[in-house]
mmCIF file of C-alpha atoms in Angstrom:
data_model
loop_
_atom_site.group_PDB
_atom_site.id
_atom_site.type_symbol
_atom_site.label_atom_id
_atom_site.label_comp_id
_atom_site.label_asym_id
_atom_site.label_seq_id
_atom_site.Cartn_x
_atom_site.Cartn_y
_atom_site.Cartn_z
ATOM 1 C CA MET A 17 0.000 0.000 0.000
ATOM 2 C CA LYS A 18 1.206 3.477 -0.872
ATOM 3 C CA MET A 19 0.876 4.847 2.635
ATOM 4 C CA SER A 20 2.836 2.029 4.272
ATOM 5 C CA ARG A 21 6.090 3.543 3.006
ATOM 6 C CA PHE A 22 5.645 6.424 5.454
ATOM 7 C CA ILE A 23 5.262 3.974 8.310
ATOM 8 C CA ILE A 24 8.483 2.248 7.218
ATOM 9 C CA ILE A 25 10.313 5.604 7.086
ATOM 10 C CA GLY A 26 9.006 6.324 10.597
ATOM 11 C CA ILE A 27 10.234 2.937 11.854
ATOM 12 C CA LEU A 28 13.673 3.694 10.429
ATOM 13 C CA LEU A 29 13.647 7.081 12.169
ATOM 14 C CA GLY A 30 12.573 5.509 15.454
ATOM 15 C CA ILE A 31 15.308 2.871 15.430
ATOM 16 C CA THR A 32 17.960 5.407 14.388
ATOM 17 C CA LEU A 33 17.197 7.942 17.115
ATOM 18 C CA TYR A 34 16.757 5.251 19.764
ATOM 19 C CA LYS A 35 19.958 3.369 18.914
ATOM 20 C CA SER A 36 22.016 6.569 18.692
ATOM 21 C CA GLU A 37 20.633 7.539 22.136
ATOM 22 C CA ALA A 38 19.340 10.853 20.756
ATOM 23 C CA VAL A 39 16.105 10.057 22.616
ATOM 24 C CA SER A 40 17.931 10.215 25.951
ATOM 25 C CA TRP A 41 17.406 13.088 28.357
ATOM 26 C CA PHE A 42 21.000 12.497 29.520
ATOM 27 C CA ARG A 43 22.389 12.897 26.002
ATOM 28 C CA ILE A 44 20.615 16.245 25.635
ATOM 29 C CA TYR A 45 21.909 17.322 29.040
ATOM 30 C CA GLU A 46 25.418 16.283 27.978
ATOM 31 C CA MET A 47 25.074 18.183 24.706
ATOM 32 C CA PHE A 48 24.081 21.432 26.380
ATOM 33 C CA HIS A 49 27.064 21.034 28.715
ATOM 34 C CA PHE A 50 29.396 20.544 25.732
ATOM 35 C CA GLN A 51 30.684 17.372 27.361
ATOM 36 C CA SER A 52 30.601 15.139 24.299
ATOM 37 C CA PHE A 53 30.770 15.465 20.543
ATOM 38 C CA HIS A 54 28.129 12.757 20.072
ATOM 39 C CA MET A 55 24.980 14.865 19.540
ATOM 40 C CA TYR A 56 26.889 17.542 17.613
ATOM 41 C CA GLY A 57 28.300 14.787 15.432
ATOM 42 C CA ILE A 58 24.793 13.476 14.701
ATOM 43 C CA ILE A 59 23.356 16.900 13.884
ATOM 44 C CA CYS A 60 26.377 18.139 11.925
ATOM 45 C CA SER A 61 26.859 14.964 9.869
ATOM 46 C CA ALA A 62 23.105 14.887 9.114
ATOM 47 C CA ILE A 63 23.299 18.482 7.888
ATOM 48 C CA ALA A 64 26.523 17.858 5.918
ATOM 49 C CA VAL A 65 25.075 14.842 4.107
ATOM 50 C CA GLY A 66 21.714 16.635 3.786
ATOM 51 C CA VAL A 67 23.285 19.687 2.120
ATOM 52 C CA VAL A 68 24.962 17.454 -0.477
ATOM 53 C CA MET A 69 21.691 15.594 -1.121
ATOM 54 C CA VAL A 70 19.700 18.804 -1.547
ATOM 55 C CA GLN A 71 22.342 20.244 -3.895
ATOM 56 C CA LEU A 72 22.280 17.061 -5.995
ATOM 57 C CA ILE A 73 18.470 17.105 -6.123
ATOM 58 C CA LYS A 74 18.575 20.698 -7.352
ATOM 59 C CA ARG A 75 21.446 20.162 -9.784
ATOM 60 C CA PHE A 76 19.806 17.176 -11.476
ATOM 61 C CA HIS A 77 16.232 18.518 -11.179
ATOM 62 C CA MET A 78 15.277 15.273 -9.526
ATOM 63 C CA LYS A 79 11.607 14.338 -9.644
ATOM 64 C CA SER A 80 9.617 12.895 -6.774
ATOM 65 C CA VAL A 81 7.891 9.502 -7.092
ATOM 66 C CA GLU A 82 4.808 11.431 -8.177
ATOM 67 C CA GLY A 83 6.720 12.768 -11.166
ATOM 68 C CA VAL A 84 6.898 16.366 -9.926
ATOM 69 C CA GLU A 85 10.224 18.175 -9.688
ATOM 70 C CA ILE A 86 11.301 18.452 -6.038
ATOM 71 C CA LYS A 87 11.054 22.081 -4.951
ATOM 72 C CA PHE A 88 12.419 23.831 -1.890
ATOM 73 C CA ASN A 89 10.229 26.705 -0.847
ATOM 74 C CA PRO A 90 12.398 29.466 0.578
ATOM 75 C CA LYS A 91 11.332 30.283 4.112
ATOM 76 C CA ASP A 92 10.671 33.868 5.110
ATOM 77 C CA SER A 93 13.937 34.880 6.764
ATOM 78 C CA HIS A 94 12.499 37.698 8.895
ATOM 79 C CA TRP A 95 14.193 36.706 12.151
ATOM 80 C CA PRO A 96 11.960 37.468 15.191
ATOM 81 C CA ARG A 97 9.714 34.417 14.954
ATOM 82 C CA TYR A 98 12.702 32.086 14.618
ATOM 83 C CA ILE A 99 14.689 33.590 17.477
ATOM 84 C CA ILE A 100 11.750 34.004 19.883
ATOM 85 C CA GLY A 101 10.002 30.768 18.968
ATOM 86 C CA GLY A 102 13.299 28.924 18.791
ATOM 87 C CA THR A 103 14.333 30.100 22.253
ATOM 88 C CA ILE A 104 11.013 28.982 23.733
ATOM 89 C CA PHE A 105 11.425 25.618 21.996
ATOM 90 C CA GLY A 106 14.998 25.355 23.315
ATOM 91 C CA LEU A 107 13.828 25.956 26.891
ATOM 92 C CA GLY A 108 11.411 23.056 26.538
ATOM 93 C CA TRP A 109 13.903 20.841 24.713
ATOM 94 C CA ALA A 110 16.531 21.133 27.455
ATOM 95 C CA LEU A 111 13.980 20.783 30.261
ATOM 96 C CA ALA A 112 12.171 17.745 28.886
ATOM 97 C CA GLY A 113 15.267 16.363 27.148
ATOM 98 C CA ILE A 114 13.130 15.377 24.178
ATOM 99 C CA CYS A 115 11.931 17.039 21.031
ATOM 100 C CA PRO A 116 8.850 15.912 19.058
ATOM 101 C CA GLY A 117 10.461 12.947 17.237
ATOM 102 C CA PRO A 118 11.940 11.308 20.350
ATOM 103 C CA MET A 119 8.652 11.881 22.157
ATOM 104 C CA PHE A 120 6.824 9.579 19.726
ATOM 105 C CA ILE A 121 9.697 7.096 19.833
ATOM 106 C CA LEU A 122 9.825 6.853 23.641
ATOM 107 C CA LEU A 123 6.049 6.591 23.717
ATOM 108 C CA GLY A 124 6.459 3.442 21.634
ATOM 109 C CA SER A 125 9.258 2.084 23.794
ATOM 110 C CA GLY A 126 6.830 1.953 26.713
ATOM 111 C CA TYR A 127 6.885 5.358 28.441
ATOM 112 C CA THR A 128 3.137 5.856 28.259
ATOM 113 C CA VAL A 129 3.329 8.945 30.482
ATOM 114 C CA LEU A 130 4.555 10.792 27.388
ATOM 115 C CA VAL A 131 0.921 10.878 26.268
ATOM 116 C CA VAL A 132 0.718 13.746 28.768
ATOM 117 C CA PHE A 133 3.703 15.393 27.057
ATOM 118 C CA LEU A 134 1.937 14.990 23.713
ATOM 119 C CA LEU A 135 -1.238 16.599 25.090
ATOM 120 C CA ALA A 136 0.828 19.435 26.606
ATOM 121 C CA ALA A 137 2.615 19.980 23.278
ATOM 122 C CA MET A 138 -0.728 20.036 21.442
ATOM 123 C CA THR A 139 -1.978 22.560 23.996
ATOM 124 C CA GLY A 140 1.128 24.675 23.385
ATOM 125 C CA THR A 141 0.556 24.503 19.638
ATOM 126 C CA PHE A 142 -3.090 25.431 20.116
ATOM 127 C CA VAL A 143 -2.276 28.412 22.349
ATOM 128 C CA TYR A 144 0.226 29.618 19.747
ATOM 129 C CA GLY A 145 -2.371 29.239 16.983
ATOM 130 C CA TYR A 146 -4.974 31.070 19.047
ATOM 131 C CA PHE A 147 -2.746 34.070 19.890
ATOM 132 C CA ARG A 148 -0.760 34.034 16.663
ATOM 133 C CA ASP A 149 -1.977 37.419 15.434
ATOM 134 C CA LYS A 150 -0.943 39.101 18.673
ATOM 135 C CA LEU A 151 2.605 37.715 18.711
ATOM 136 C CA PRO A 152 5.605 39.391 17.028
ATOM 137 C CA HIS A 153 6.856 37.461 13.994
ATOM 138 C CA MET B 26 16.207 -17.949 13.479
ATOM 139 C CA PRO B 27 18.789 -18.279 10.673
ATOM 140 C CA GLU B 28 22.361 -17.470 11.650
ATOM 141 C CA PHE B 29 22.660 -14.400 9.421
ATOM 142 C CA LEU B 30 19.520 -12.860 10.943
ATOM 143 C CA LEU B 31 20.960 -13.312 14.426
ATOM 144 C CA GLN B 32 24.163 -11.671 13.268
ATOM 145 C CA LEU B 33 22.142 -8.812 11.776
ATOM 146 C CA LYS B 34 20.259 -8.424 15.052
ATOM 147 C CA ASP B 35 23.562 -8.278 16.989
ATOM 148 C CA PHE B 36 24.921 -5.787 14.478
ATOM 149 C CA ILE B 37 21.929 -3.442 14.882
ATOM 150 C CA SER B 38 21.973 -3.912 18.661
ATOM 151 C CA GLN B 39 25.311 -2.147 19.137
ATOM 152 C CA PRO B 40 25.103 1.514 20.180
ATOM 153 C CA TRP B 41 25.019 3.537 16.965
ATOM 154 C CA LEU B 42 27.842 6.012 16.566
ATOM 155 C CA TRP B 43 27.169 9.567 15.433
ATOM 156 C CA TYR B 44 28.529 9.001 11.934
ATOM 157 C CA VAL B 45 26.028 6.194 11.447
ATOM 158 C CA ALA B 46 23.017 8.048 12.848
ATOM 159 C CA GLY B 47 23.637 11.450 11.210
ATOM 160 C CA PRO B 48 23.816 10.202 7.597
ATOM 161 C CA MET B 49 20.859 7.890 8.319
ATOM 162 C CA ILE B 50 18.767 10.898 9.383
ATOM 163 C CA ALA B 51 19.807 12.708 6.189
ATOM 164 C CA PHE B 52 18.799 9.603 4.219
ATOM 165 C CA ILE B 53 15.370 9.648 5.908
ATOM 166 C CA MET B 54 14.997 13.301 4.925
ATOM 167 C CA PHE B 55 15.968 12.350 1.360
ATOM 168 C CA LEU B 56 13.408 9.529 1.252
ATOM 169 C CA LEU B 57 10.679 11.973 2.295
ATOM 170 C CA LEU B 58 11.776 14.525 -0.316
ATOM 171 C CA TRP B 59 11.667 11.760 -2.884
ATOM 172 C CA MET B 60 8.096 11.044 -1.811
ATOM 173 C CA GLY B 61 7.406 14.727 -2.416
ATOM 174 C CA ARG B 62 7.162 15.524 1.310
ATOM 175 C CA GLU B 63 9.223 17.467 3.818
ATOM 176 C CA PHE B 64 10.718 16.024 7.000
ATOM 177 C CA GLY B 65 9.230 17.818 10.023
ATOM 178 C CA ILE B 66 7.731 15.989 12.984
ATOM 179 C CA SER B 67 6.271 18.871 15.009
ATOM 180 C CA ALA B 68 3.846 19.769 12.198
ATOM 181 C CA ASN B 69 1.879 16.785 13.494
ATOM 182 C CA PHE B 70 0.836 18.741 16.589
ATOM 183 C CA ARG B 71 -0.909 21.266 14.366
ATOM 184 C CA VAL B 72 -2.583 18.469 12.401
ATOM 185 C CA MET B 73 -3.733 16.775 15.615
ATOM 186 C CA CYS B 74 -5.151 20.064 16.936
ATOM 187 C CA ALA B 75 -6.988 20.709 13.670
ATOM 188 C CA ALA B 76 -8.326 17.164 13.559
ATOM 189 C CA ASP B 77 -9.653 17.604 17.108
ATOM 190 C CA GLY B 78 -11.697 20.615 16.079
ATOM 191 C CA ALA B 79 -9.309 23.522 16.696
ATOM 192 C CA ASP B 80 -10.077 24.718 13.162
ATOM 193 C CA ASN B 81 -13.343 26.092 14.530
ATOM 194 C CA LEU B 82 -11.501 28.180 17.107
ATOM 195 C CA ALA B 83 -8.535 29.714 15.305
ATOM 196 C CA ASP B 84 -7.756 30.380 11.651
ATOM 197 C CA PHE B 85 -4.274 28.921 12.079
ATOM 198 C CA PHE B 86 -5.879 25.482 12.181
ATOM 199 C CA LYS B 87 -8.042 26.003 9.079
ATOM 200 C CA PHE B 88 -5.981 24.143 6.515
ATOM 201 C CA ASP B 89 -6.293 20.922 4.590
ATOM 202 C CA TRP B 90 -5.094 18.772 7.449
ATOM 203 C CA SER B 91 -6.346 15.555 5.885
ATOM 204 C CA SER B 92 -3.566 15.952 3.267
ATOM 205 C CA GLN B 93 -1.060 15.658 6.149
ATOM 206 C CA GLY B 94 -1.999 12.098 7.015
ATOM 207 C CA TRP B 95 1.374 10.910 5.690
ATOM 208 C CA ASN B 96 3.155 12.823 8.476
ATOM 209 C CA LEU B 97 0.970 11.187 11.123
ATOM 210 C CA LEU B 98 2.034 7.859 9.604
ATOM 211 C CA VAL B 99 5.708 8.825 9.967
ATOM 212 C CA ALA B 100 5.010 9.617 13.635
ATOM 213 C CA LEU B 101 3.116 6.333 14.032
ATOM 214 C CA GLY B 102 5.998 4.499 12.396
ATOM 215 C CA SER B 103 8.449 6.086 14.829
ATOM 216 C CA VAL B 104 6.286 4.819 17.709
ATOM 217 C CA PHE B 105 6.695 1.299 16.252
ATOM 218 C CA GLY B 106 10.378 1.944 15.680
ATOM 219 C CA GLY B 107 10.806 2.920 19.328
ATOM 220 C CA TYR B 108 9.044 -0.261 20.394
ATOM 221 C CA LEU B 109 11.196 -2.441 18.117
ATOM 222 C CA ALA B 110 14.456 -0.734 19.126
ATOM 223 C CA ALA B 111 13.725 -0.977 22.838
ATOM 224 C CA THR B 112 12.376 -4.535 22.743
ATOM 225 C CA TYR B 113 14.653 -6.291 20.263
ATOM 226 C CA PHE B 114 17.738 -4.196 19.603
ATOM 227 C CA THR B 115 18.772 -2.730 22.953
ATOM 228 C CA PRO B 116 20.046 -5.370 25.401
ATOM 229 C CA ASN B 117 21.027 -2.799 28.053
ATOM 230 C CA GLN B 118 19.089 0.443 28.264
ATOM 231 C CA VAL B 119 22.119 2.622 28.939
ATOM 232 C CA ALA B 120 23.080 6.076 27.658
ATOM 233 C CA HIS B 121 26.831 5.975 27.044
ATOM 234 C CA VAL B 122 27.445 9.529 28.243
ATOM 235 C CA SER B 123 30.886 10.922 29.023
ATOM 236 C CA GLU B 124 32.675 10.771 32.358
ATOM 237 C CA ALA B 125 32.248 14.553 32.675
ATOM 238 C CA THR B 126 28.472 14.170 32.371
ATOM 239 C CA VAL B 127 28.381 11.431 35.005
ATOM 240 C CA GLU B 128 30.210 13.859 37.318
ATOM 241 C CA SER B 129 27.987 16.864 36.640
ATOM 242 C CA LEU B 130 24.823 14.786 37.100
ATOM 243 C CA LYS B 131 25.934 14.358 40.715
ATOM 244 C CA ASN B 132 25.298 18.095 41.181
ATOM 245 C CA LEU B 133 21.637 17.338 40.451
ATOM 246 C CA ASN B 134 21.668 14.480 42.971
ATOM 247 C CA MET B 135 21.603 11.934 40.184
ATOM 248 C CA ASN B 136 24.327 9.528 41.237
ATOM 249 C CA PHE B 137 25.176 6.953 38.614
ATOM 250 C CA ASP B 138 28.272 4.827 38.179
ATOM 251 C CA THR B 139 30.142 5.320 34.925
ATOM 252 C CA GLY B 140 28.485 3.259 32.208
ATOM 253 C CA GLN B 141 25.306 2.877 34.247
ATOM 254 C CA VAL B 142 23.446 6.038 33.264
ATOM 255 C CA PRO B 143 19.995 4.898 32.107
ATOM 256 C CA LEU B 144 18.700 5.825 28.679
ATOM 257 C CA VAL B 145 15.516 7.244 30.133
ATOM 258 C CA PRO B 146 15.385 9.148 33.448
ATOM 259 C CA ASP B 147 13.094 7.962 36.250
ATOM 260 C CA PHE B 148 11.024 11.148 36.073
ATOM 261 C CA TYR B 149 9.366 9.925 32.878
ATOM 262 C CA SER B 150 6.795 7.969 34.831
ATOM 263 C CA TRP B 151 3.186 8.298 35.957
ATOM 264 C CA GLU B 152 4.302 8.413 39.610
ATOM 265 C CA ALA B 153 6.732 11.265 38.900
ATOM 266 C CA LEU B 154 4.037 13.179 37.028
ATOM 267 C CA PHE B 155 2.577 14.062 40.424
ATOM 268 C CA THR B 156 5.865 15.488 41.727
ATOM 269 C CA LEU B 157 6.976 19.042 41.006
ATOM 270 C CA LYS B 158 9.926 17.868 38.884
ATOM 271 C CA GLY B 159 7.888 15.424 36.811
ATOM 272 C CA LEU B 160 5.136 17.974 36.292
ATOM 273 C CA LEU B 161 7.611 20.620 35.132
ATOM 274 C CA VAL B 162 9.494 18.275 32.823
ATOM 275 C CA ILE B 163 6.491 16.627 31.210
ATOM 276 C CA VAL B 164 3.736 19.250 31.257
ATOM 277 C CA VAL B 165 5.696 22.522 31.123
ATOM 278 C CA GLY B 166 8.377 20.998 28.877
ATOM 279 C CA GLY B 167 5.726 19.653 26.522
ATOM 280 C CA PHE B 168 3.907 22.975 26.401
ATOM 281 C CA LEU B 169 7.098 24.923 25.620
ATOM 282 C CA VAL B 170 8.112 22.435 22.925
ATOM 283 C CA GLY B 171 4.682 22.578 21.267
ATOM 284 C CA PHE B 172 4.355 26.358 21.537
ATOM 285 C CA GLY B 173 7.935 27.128 20.520
ATOM 286 C CA ALA B 174 8.073 24.675 17.621
ATOM 287 C CA ARG B 175 5.023 26.182 15.952
ATOM 288 C CA TYR B 176 6.100 29.757 16.726
ATOM 289 C CA ALA B 177 9.480 29.071 15.108
ATOM 290 C CA GLY B 178 7.787 27.143 12.285
ATOM 291 C CA GLY B 179 9.545 23.851 12.991
ATOM 292 C CA CYS B 180 11.493 21.757 15.460
ATOM 293 C CA THR B 181 14.786 19.903 15.351
ATOM 294 C CA SER B 182 13.750 17.860 12.291
ATOM 295 C CA GLY B 183 12.117 20.678 10.334
ATOM 296 C CA HIS B 184 14.723 23.358 10.995
ATOM 297 C CA ALA B 185 17.970 21.749 12.164
ATOM 298 C CA ILE B 186 17.832 18.988 9.547
ATOM 299 C CA SER B 187 15.480 19.916 6.648
ATOM 300 C CA GLY B 188 15.952 23.684 6.786
ATOM 301 C CA MET B 189 19.699 23.671 7.365
ATOM 302 C CA SER B 190 20.202 21.110 4.584
ATOM 303 C CA ALA B 191 18.433 23.498 2.203
ATOM 304 C CA LEU B 192 20.606 26.345 3.573
ATOM 305 C CA GLN B 193 17.603 28.322 4.829
ATOM 306 C CA LEU B 194 18.614 31.396 6.798
ATOM 307 C CA GLY B 195 15.460 31.197 8.925
ATOM 308 C CA SER B 196 16.448 27.720 10.064
ATOM 309 C CA LEU B 197 19.863 28.986 11.166
ATOM 310 C CA TYR B 198 18.114 31.671 13.260
ATOM 311 C CA ALA B 199 15.848 28.977 14.706
ATOM 312 C CA LEU B 200 18.846 26.806 15.579
ATOM 313 C CA ILE B 201 20.487 29.769 17.317
ATOM 314 C CA GLY B 202 17.229 30.176 19.236
ATOM 315 C CA PHE B 203 17.112 26.458 20.149
ATOM 316 C CA PHE B 204 20.581 26.701 21.685
ATOM 317 C CA THR B 205 19.919 30.029 23.395
ATOM 318 C CA GLY B 206 16.878 28.569 25.123
ATOM 319 C CA GLY B 207 18.591 25.259 25.790
ATOM 320 C CA LEU B 208 21.619 26.853 27.433
ATOM 321 C CA ILE B 209 19.485 29.180 29.591
ATOM 322 C CA MET B 210 17.479 26.172 30.774
ATOM 323 C CA THR B 211 20.530 23.964 31.344
ATOM 324 C CA TYR B 212 22.703 26.451 33.221
ATOM 325 C CA PHE B 213 20.225 28.700 35.021
ATOM 326 C CA ILE B 214 16.884 26.942 35.468
ATOM 327 C CA ILE B 215 17.559 23.177 35.767
ATOM 328 C CA PRO B 216 19.964 23.668 38.738
ATOM 329 C CA LEU B 217 17.142 25.502 40.542
ATOM 330 C CA ILE B 218 14.391 22.948 40.011
ATOM 331 C CA PHE B 219 16.209 19.596 40.082
#
C-alpha cells in the first residue's frame, strides 16, 4: 500500500534515534554542557550529508515519485519568529530532554506517560495558533 | 532464526555512533523529499489540533489537514520503531554519556556509576508526574516544545535537519534560538528545580 512507506520511514527514524541515544534526556543534558561530541556529530553529519543531497536534487532537477520536480520553498527569513520561537522551543527541549520525534519514539518504547507530554505539546501549539496574530513574527 | 539474521540483530543492537546516525537521518529526509514531502515531525501537533476541532476556534488550524496524514504515519511508524528498538535491539538500556556528564549529574543528585546512566530518566513515569519535577518536565516541557516549535515554524527535524540542509537562513536563526533557550534552561533553570 502506498501509505505504508511512510510507516516504514518512521520505523527507520525511530530505530535510528533510539539506537544513537538521541532520545535520551542524559544525552541532551550532555550536549548542552558541551561534554561530548556525540549529539553535535549526529546533527552536523546529518546536515553535511543533507546539504549534499539537496544540492544534488537541485542540480539534477530530480523528480519525486509522483513525477513532480522536487522544490524547496524558501522560508521567510524575517528573524523574530525564529529567534523568539526557537528560544522557547529550546527551553522546553533542554527541560524535557526530548523534542517531538523522540517523544513519539519513547512513547512506543513503553513510556506511556509521554501521552501527557503529547497533550501538553498540542496545547502549546493550540495556544500559539490562538494568539498568533498578537505575537511578534 | 537463521544465523545471518541473528548476526544482523547483533549488528543493529550495538550503540550507533554519530557518523552512522547522522547520515541515516539525512537519508530519511531524502526519502521523504523523494516522496514529495518534507521532514518535520512537530507539524503533526498542528494536524492533531486541527483534527480535534481547533479549526473552529482559530484560523491557524483552518488548513487541509487531511492531506497531512502521511506525516501522522511517519510519527506512528516512529512509535513502532521505538518499540522495536527498545524490545529487540537494545540489550542494556544505557546512555553511554561521558565521564564529565556522570560527574555533573551528581550536582543534580543523580548519582550513577560510569556506564550505568539509564537511557531514560526515572522522572518519565506516571508516579513522577505528580511530583513538582515530573510535572515541570512533562507538562511545562511539553507545552514549551509545542508552543515554541510552531512559533518558530519547525522543530529539530524541520529546521535543524530539513531547513539547514536546504541552507535556509530562517532555520539557522531557529537553531540559534534552540541553543539560546537550551543553554538558559541547562545552566540557570535546571539547577534551581532539580
